[in-house]
mmCIF file of N, CA and C in Angstrom:
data_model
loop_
_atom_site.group_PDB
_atom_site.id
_atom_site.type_symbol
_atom_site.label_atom_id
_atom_site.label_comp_id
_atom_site.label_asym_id
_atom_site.label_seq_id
_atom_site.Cartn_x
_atom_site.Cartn_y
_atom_site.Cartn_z
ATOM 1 N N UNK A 8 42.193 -175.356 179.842
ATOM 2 C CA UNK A 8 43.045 -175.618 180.987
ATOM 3 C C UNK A 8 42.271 -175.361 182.263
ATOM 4 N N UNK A 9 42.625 -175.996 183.114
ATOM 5 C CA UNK A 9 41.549 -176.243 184.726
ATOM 6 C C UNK A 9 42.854 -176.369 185.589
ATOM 7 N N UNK A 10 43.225 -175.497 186.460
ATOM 8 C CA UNK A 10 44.367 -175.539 187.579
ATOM 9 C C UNK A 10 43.775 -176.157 188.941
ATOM 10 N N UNK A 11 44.429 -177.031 188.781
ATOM 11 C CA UNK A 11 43.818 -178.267 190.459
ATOM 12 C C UNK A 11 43.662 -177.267 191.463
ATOM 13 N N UNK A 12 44.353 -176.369 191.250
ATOM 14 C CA UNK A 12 44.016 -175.793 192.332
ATOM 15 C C UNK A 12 42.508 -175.060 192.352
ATOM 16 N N UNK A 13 41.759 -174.695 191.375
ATOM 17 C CA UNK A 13 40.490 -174.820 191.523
ATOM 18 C C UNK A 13 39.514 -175.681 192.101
ATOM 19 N N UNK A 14 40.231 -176.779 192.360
ATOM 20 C CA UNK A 14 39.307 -177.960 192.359
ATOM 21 C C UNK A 14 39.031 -178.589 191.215
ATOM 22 N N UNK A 15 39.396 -178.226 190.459
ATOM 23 C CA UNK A 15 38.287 -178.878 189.000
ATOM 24 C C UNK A 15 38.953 -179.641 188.486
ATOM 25 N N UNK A 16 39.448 -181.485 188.598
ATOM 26 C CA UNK A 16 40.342 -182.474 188.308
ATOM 27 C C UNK A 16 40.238 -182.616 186.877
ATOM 28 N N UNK A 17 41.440 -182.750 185.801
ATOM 29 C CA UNK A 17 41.360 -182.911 184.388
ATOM 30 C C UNK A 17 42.010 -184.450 184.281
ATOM 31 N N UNK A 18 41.448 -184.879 183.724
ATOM 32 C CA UNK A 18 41.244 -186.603 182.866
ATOM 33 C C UNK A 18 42.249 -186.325 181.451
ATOM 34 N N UNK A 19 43.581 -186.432 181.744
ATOM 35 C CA UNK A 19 44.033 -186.448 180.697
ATOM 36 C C UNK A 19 44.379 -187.097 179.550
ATOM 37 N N UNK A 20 43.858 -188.201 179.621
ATOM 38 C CA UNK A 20 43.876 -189.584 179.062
ATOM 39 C C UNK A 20 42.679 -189.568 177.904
ATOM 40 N N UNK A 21 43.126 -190.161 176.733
ATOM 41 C CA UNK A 21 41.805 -190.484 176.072
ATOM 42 C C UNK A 21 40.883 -191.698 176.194
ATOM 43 N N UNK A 22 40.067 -191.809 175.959
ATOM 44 C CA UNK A 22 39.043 -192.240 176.284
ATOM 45 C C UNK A 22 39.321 -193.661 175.828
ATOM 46 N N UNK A 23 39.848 -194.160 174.631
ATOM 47 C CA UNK A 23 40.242 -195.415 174.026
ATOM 48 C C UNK A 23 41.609 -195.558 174.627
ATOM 49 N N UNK A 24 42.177 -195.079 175.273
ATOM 50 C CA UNK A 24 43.565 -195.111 175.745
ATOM 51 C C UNK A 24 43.169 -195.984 177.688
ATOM 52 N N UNK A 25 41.653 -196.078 177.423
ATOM 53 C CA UNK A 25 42.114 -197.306 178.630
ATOM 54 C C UNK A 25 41.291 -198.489 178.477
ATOM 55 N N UNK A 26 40.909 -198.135 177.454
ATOM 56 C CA UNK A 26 40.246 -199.686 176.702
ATOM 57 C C UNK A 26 41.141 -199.785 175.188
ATOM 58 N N UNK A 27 41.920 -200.491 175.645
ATOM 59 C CA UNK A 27 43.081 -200.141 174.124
ATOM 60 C C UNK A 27 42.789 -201.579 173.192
ATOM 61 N N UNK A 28 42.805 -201.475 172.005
ATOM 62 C CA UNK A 28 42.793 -202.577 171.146
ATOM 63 C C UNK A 28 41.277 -202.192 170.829
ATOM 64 N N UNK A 29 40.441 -201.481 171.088
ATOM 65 C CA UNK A 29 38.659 -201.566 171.186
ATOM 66 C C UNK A 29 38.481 -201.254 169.816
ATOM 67 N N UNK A 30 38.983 -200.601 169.092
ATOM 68 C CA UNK A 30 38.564 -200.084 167.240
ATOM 69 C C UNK A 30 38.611 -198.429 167.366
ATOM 70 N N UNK A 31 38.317 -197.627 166.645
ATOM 71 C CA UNK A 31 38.538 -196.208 166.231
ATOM 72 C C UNK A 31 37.682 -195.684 167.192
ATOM 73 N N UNK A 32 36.151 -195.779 166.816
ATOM 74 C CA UNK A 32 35.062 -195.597 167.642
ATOM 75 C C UNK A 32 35.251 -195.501 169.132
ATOM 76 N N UNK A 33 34.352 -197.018 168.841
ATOM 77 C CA UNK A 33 33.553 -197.011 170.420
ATOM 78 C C UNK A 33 34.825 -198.014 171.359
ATOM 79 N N UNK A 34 34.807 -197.699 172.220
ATOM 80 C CA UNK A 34 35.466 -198.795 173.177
ATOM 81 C C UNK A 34 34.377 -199.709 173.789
ATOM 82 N N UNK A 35 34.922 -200.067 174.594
ATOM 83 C CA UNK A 35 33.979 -201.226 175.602
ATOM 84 C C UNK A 35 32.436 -200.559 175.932
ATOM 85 N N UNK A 36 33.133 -199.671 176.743
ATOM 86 C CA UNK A 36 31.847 -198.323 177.339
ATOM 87 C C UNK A 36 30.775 -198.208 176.974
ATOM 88 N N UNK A 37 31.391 -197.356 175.841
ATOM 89 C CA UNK A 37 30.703 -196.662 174.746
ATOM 90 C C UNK A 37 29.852 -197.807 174.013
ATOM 91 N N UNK A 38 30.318 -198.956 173.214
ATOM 92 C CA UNK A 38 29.848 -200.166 172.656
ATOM 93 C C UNK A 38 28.303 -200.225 173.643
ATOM 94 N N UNK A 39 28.782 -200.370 175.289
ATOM 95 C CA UNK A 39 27.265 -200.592 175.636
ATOM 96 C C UNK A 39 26.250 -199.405 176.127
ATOM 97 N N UNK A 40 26.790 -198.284 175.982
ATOM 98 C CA UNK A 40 25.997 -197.060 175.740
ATOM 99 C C UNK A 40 25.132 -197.421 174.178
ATOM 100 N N UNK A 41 26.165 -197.460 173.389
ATOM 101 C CA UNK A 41 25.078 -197.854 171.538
ATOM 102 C C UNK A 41 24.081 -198.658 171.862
ATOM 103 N N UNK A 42 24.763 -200.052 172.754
ATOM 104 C CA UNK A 42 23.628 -200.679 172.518
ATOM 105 C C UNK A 42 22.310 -200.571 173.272
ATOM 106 N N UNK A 43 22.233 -199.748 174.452
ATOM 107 C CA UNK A 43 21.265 -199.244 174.761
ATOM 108 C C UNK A 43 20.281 -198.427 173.755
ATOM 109 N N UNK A 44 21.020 -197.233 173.396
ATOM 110 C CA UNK A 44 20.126 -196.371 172.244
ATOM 111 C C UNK A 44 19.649 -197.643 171.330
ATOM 112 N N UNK A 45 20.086 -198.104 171.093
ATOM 113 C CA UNK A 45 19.562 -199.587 169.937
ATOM 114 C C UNK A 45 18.415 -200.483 170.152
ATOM 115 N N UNK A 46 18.704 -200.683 171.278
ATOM 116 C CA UNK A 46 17.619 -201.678 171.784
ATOM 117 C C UNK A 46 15.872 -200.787 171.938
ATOM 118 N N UNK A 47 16.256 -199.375 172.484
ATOM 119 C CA UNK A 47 15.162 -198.114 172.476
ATOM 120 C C UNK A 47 14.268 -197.676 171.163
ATOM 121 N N UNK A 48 15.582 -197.760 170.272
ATOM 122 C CA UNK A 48 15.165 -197.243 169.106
ATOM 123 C C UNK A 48 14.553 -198.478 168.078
ATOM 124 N N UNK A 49 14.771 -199.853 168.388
ATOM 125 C CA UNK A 49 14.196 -200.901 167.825
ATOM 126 C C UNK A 49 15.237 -201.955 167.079
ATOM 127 N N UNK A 50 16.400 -201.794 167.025
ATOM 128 C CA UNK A 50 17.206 -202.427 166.575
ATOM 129 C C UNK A 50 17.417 -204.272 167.121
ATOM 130 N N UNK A 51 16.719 -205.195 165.972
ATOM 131 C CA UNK A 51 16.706 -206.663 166.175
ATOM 132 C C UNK A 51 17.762 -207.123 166.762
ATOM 133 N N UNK A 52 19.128 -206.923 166.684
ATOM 134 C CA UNK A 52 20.066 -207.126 167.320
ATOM 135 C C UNK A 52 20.761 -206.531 168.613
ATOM 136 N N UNK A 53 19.331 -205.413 169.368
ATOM 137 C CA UNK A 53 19.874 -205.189 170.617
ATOM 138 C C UNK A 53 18.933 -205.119 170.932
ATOM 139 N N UNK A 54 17.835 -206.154 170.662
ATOM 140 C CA UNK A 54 16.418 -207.237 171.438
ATOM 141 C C UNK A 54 17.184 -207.695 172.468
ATOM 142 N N UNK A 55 15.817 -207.158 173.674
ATOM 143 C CA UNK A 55 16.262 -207.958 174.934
ATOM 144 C C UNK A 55 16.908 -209.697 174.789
ATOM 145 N N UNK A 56 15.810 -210.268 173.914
ATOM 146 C CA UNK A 56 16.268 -211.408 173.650
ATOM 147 C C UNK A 56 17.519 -211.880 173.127
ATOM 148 N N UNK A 57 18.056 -211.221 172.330
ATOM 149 C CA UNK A 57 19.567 -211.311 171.266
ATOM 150 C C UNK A 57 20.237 -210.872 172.698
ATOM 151 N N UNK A 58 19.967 -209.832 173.232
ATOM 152 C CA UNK A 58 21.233 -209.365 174.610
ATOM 153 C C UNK A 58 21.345 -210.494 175.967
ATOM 154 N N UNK A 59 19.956 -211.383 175.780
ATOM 155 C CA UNK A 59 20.170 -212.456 176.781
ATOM 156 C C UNK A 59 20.809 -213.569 175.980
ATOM 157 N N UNK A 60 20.730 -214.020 174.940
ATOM 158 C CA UNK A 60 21.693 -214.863 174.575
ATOM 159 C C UNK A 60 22.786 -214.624 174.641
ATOM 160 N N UNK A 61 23.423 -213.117 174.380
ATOM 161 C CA UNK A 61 25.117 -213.027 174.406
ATOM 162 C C UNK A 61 25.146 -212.409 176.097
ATOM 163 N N UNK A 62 24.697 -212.744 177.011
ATOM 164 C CA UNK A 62 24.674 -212.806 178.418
ATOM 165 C C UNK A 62 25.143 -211.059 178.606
ATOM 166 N N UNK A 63 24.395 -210.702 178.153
ATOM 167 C CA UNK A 63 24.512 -209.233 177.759
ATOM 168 C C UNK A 63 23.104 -207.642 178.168
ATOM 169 N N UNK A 64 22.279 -208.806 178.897
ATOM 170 C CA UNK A 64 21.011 -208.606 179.424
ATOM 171 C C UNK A 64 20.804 -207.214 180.093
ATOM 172 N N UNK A 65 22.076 -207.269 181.262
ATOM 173 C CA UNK A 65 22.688 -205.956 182.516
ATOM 174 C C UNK A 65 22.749 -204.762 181.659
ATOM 175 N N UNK A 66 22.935 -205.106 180.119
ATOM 176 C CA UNK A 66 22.864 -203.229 179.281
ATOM 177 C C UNK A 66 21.850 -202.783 179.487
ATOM 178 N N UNK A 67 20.742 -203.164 179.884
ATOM 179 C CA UNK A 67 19.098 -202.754 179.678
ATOM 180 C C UNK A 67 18.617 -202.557 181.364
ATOM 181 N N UNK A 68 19.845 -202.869 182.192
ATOM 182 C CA UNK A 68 19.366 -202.188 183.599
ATOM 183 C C UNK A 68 18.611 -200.888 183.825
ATOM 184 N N UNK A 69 17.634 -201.025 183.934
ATOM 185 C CA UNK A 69 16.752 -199.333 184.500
ATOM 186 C C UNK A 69 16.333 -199.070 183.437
ATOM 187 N N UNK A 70 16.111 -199.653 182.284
ATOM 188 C CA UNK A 70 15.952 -198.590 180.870
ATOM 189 C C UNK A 70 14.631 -198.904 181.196
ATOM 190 N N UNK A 71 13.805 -199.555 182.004
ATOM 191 C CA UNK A 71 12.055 -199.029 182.149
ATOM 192 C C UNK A 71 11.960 -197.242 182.941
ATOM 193 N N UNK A 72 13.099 -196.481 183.039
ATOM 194 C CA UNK A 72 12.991 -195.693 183.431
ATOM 195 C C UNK A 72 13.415 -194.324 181.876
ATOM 196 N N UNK A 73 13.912 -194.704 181.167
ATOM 197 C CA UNK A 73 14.160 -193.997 180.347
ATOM 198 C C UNK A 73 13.331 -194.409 178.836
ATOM 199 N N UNK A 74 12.823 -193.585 177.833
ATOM 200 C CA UNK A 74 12.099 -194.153 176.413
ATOM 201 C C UNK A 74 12.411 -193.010 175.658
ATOM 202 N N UNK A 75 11.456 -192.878 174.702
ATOM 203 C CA UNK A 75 11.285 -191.894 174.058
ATOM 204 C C UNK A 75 10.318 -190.959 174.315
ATOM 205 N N UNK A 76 9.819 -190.649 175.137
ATOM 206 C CA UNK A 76 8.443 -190.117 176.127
ATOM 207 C C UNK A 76 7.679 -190.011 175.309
ATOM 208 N N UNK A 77 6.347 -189.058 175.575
ATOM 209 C CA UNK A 77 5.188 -189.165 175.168
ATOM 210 C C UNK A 77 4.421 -188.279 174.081
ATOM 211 N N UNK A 78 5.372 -187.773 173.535
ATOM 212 C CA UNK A 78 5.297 -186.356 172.424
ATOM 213 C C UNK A 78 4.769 -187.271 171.143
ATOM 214 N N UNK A 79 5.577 -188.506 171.100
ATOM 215 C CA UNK A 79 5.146 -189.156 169.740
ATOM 216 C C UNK A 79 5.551 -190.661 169.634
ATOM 217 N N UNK A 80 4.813 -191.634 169.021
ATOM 218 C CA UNK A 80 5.596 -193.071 169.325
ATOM 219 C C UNK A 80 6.651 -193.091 167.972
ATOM 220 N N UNK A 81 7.488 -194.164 168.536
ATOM 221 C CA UNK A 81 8.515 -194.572 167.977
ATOM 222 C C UNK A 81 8.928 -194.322 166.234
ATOM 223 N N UNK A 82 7.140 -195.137 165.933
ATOM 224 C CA UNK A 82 6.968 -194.921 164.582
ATOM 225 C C UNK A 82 6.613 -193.774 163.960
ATOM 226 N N UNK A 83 5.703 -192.898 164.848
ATOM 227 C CA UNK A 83 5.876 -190.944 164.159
ATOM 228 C C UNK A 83 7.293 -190.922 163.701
ATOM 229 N N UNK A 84 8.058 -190.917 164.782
ATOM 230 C CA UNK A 84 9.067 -190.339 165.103
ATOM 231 C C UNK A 84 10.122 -190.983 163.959
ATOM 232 N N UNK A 85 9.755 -191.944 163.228
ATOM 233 C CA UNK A 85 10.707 -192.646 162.388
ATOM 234 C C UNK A 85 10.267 -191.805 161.199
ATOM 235 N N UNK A 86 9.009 -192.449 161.114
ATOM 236 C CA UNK A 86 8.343 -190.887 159.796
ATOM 237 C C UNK A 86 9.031 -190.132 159.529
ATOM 238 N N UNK A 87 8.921 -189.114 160.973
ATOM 239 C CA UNK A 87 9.246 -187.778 161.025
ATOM 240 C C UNK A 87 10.798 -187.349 160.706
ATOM 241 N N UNK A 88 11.376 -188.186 160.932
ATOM 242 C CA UNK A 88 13.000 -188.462 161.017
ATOM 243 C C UNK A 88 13.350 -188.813 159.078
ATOM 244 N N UNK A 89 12.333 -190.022 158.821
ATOM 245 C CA UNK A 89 12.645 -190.603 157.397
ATOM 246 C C UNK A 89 13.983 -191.359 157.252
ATOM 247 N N UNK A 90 14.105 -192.201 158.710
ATOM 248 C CA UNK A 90 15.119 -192.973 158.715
ATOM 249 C C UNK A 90 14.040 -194.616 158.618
ATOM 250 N N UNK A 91 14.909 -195.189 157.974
ATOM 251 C CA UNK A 91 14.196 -196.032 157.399
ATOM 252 C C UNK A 91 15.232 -197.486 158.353
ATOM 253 N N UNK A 92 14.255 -198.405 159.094
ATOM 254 C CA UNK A 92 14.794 -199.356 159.957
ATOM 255 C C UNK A 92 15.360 -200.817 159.321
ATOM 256 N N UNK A 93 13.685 -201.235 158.472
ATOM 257 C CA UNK A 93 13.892 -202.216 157.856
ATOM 258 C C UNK A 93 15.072 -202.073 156.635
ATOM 259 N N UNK A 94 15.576 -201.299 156.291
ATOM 260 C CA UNK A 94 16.678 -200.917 155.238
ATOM 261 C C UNK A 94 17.368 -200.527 155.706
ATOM 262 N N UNK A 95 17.807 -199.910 156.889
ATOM 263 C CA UNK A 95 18.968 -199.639 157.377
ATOM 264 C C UNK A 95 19.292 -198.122 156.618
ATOM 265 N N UNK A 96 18.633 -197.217 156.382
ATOM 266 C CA UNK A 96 18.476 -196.504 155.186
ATOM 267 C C UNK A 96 18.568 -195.084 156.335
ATOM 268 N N UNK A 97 19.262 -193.677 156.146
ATOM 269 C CA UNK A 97 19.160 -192.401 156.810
ATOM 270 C C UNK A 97 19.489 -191.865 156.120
ATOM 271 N N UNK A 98 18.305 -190.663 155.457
ATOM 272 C CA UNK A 98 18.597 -189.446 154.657
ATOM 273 C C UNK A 98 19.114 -188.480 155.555
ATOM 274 N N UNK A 99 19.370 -187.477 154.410
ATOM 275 C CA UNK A 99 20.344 -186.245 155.285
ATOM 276 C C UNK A 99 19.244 -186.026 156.233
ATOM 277 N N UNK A 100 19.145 -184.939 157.377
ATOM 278 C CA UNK A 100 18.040 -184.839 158.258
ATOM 279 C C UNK A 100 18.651 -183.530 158.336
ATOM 280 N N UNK A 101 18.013 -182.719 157.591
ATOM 281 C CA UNK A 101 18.352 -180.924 157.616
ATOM 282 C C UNK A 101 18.054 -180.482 158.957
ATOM 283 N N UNK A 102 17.208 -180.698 160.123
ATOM 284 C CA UNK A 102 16.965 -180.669 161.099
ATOM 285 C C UNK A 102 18.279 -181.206 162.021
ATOM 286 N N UNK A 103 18.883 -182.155 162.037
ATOM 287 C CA UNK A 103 19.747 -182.750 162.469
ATOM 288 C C UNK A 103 21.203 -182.090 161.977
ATOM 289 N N UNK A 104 21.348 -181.520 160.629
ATOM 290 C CA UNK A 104 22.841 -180.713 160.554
ATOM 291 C C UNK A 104 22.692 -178.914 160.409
ATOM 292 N N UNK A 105 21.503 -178.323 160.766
ATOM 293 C CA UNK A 105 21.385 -177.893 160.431
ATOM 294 C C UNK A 105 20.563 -176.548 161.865
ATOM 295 N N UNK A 106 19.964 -177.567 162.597
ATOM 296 C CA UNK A 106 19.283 -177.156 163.160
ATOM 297 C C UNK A 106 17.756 -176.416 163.029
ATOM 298 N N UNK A 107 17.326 -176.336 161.492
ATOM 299 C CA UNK A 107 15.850 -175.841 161.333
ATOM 300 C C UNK A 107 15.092 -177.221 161.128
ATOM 301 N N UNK A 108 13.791 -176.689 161.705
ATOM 302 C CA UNK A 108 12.776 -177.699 161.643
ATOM 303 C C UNK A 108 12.040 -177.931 160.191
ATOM 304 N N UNK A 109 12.180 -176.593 159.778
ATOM 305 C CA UNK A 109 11.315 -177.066 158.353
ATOM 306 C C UNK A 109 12.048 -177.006 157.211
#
């Protein structure tokens, strides 16, 4: 709870409750938040090219400002992960539910 009178305005609405009909998930928004991470992470269907055919291009505004920086490329990092692209394939990632690295 946040009393306005703090200042601190509460959004009481859910989030699919103003994009209604959108599915369980993602709404509109959100849909082009994914497809950003997608297009970053390598996904054929959120290729600049596939996003200019569905006139869908504006998701990728500024993303020459954001990547995966410089610790490791894409493909370490898939390794390292053992998520598999061409298969569509993600093992558990004990790191990921778990929080230890090794």
């Amino acid at each position: 709870y946040r009393p306005g009178r703090m200042g601190l305005p509460k959004f009481w609405e859910g989030v699919n409750r103003l994009y209604r009909g959108s599915g369980a998930g993602n709404n509109n928004l959100q849909g082009r938040t994914v497809q950003r991470v997608k297009n970053l992470i390598g996904y054929e269907e959120s290729s600049m090219e596939n996003l200019q055919k569905k006139k869908d291009a504006w998701i990728l505004t500024e993303q020459q400002h954001y990547g995966i920086g410089r610790e490791r490329t894409l493909k370490k990092y898939m390794e390292w992960t053992g998520i598999d692209m061409e298969n569509r394939k993600c093992p558990a990632i004990k790191w990921c539910n778990t929080g230890e690295l090794e």
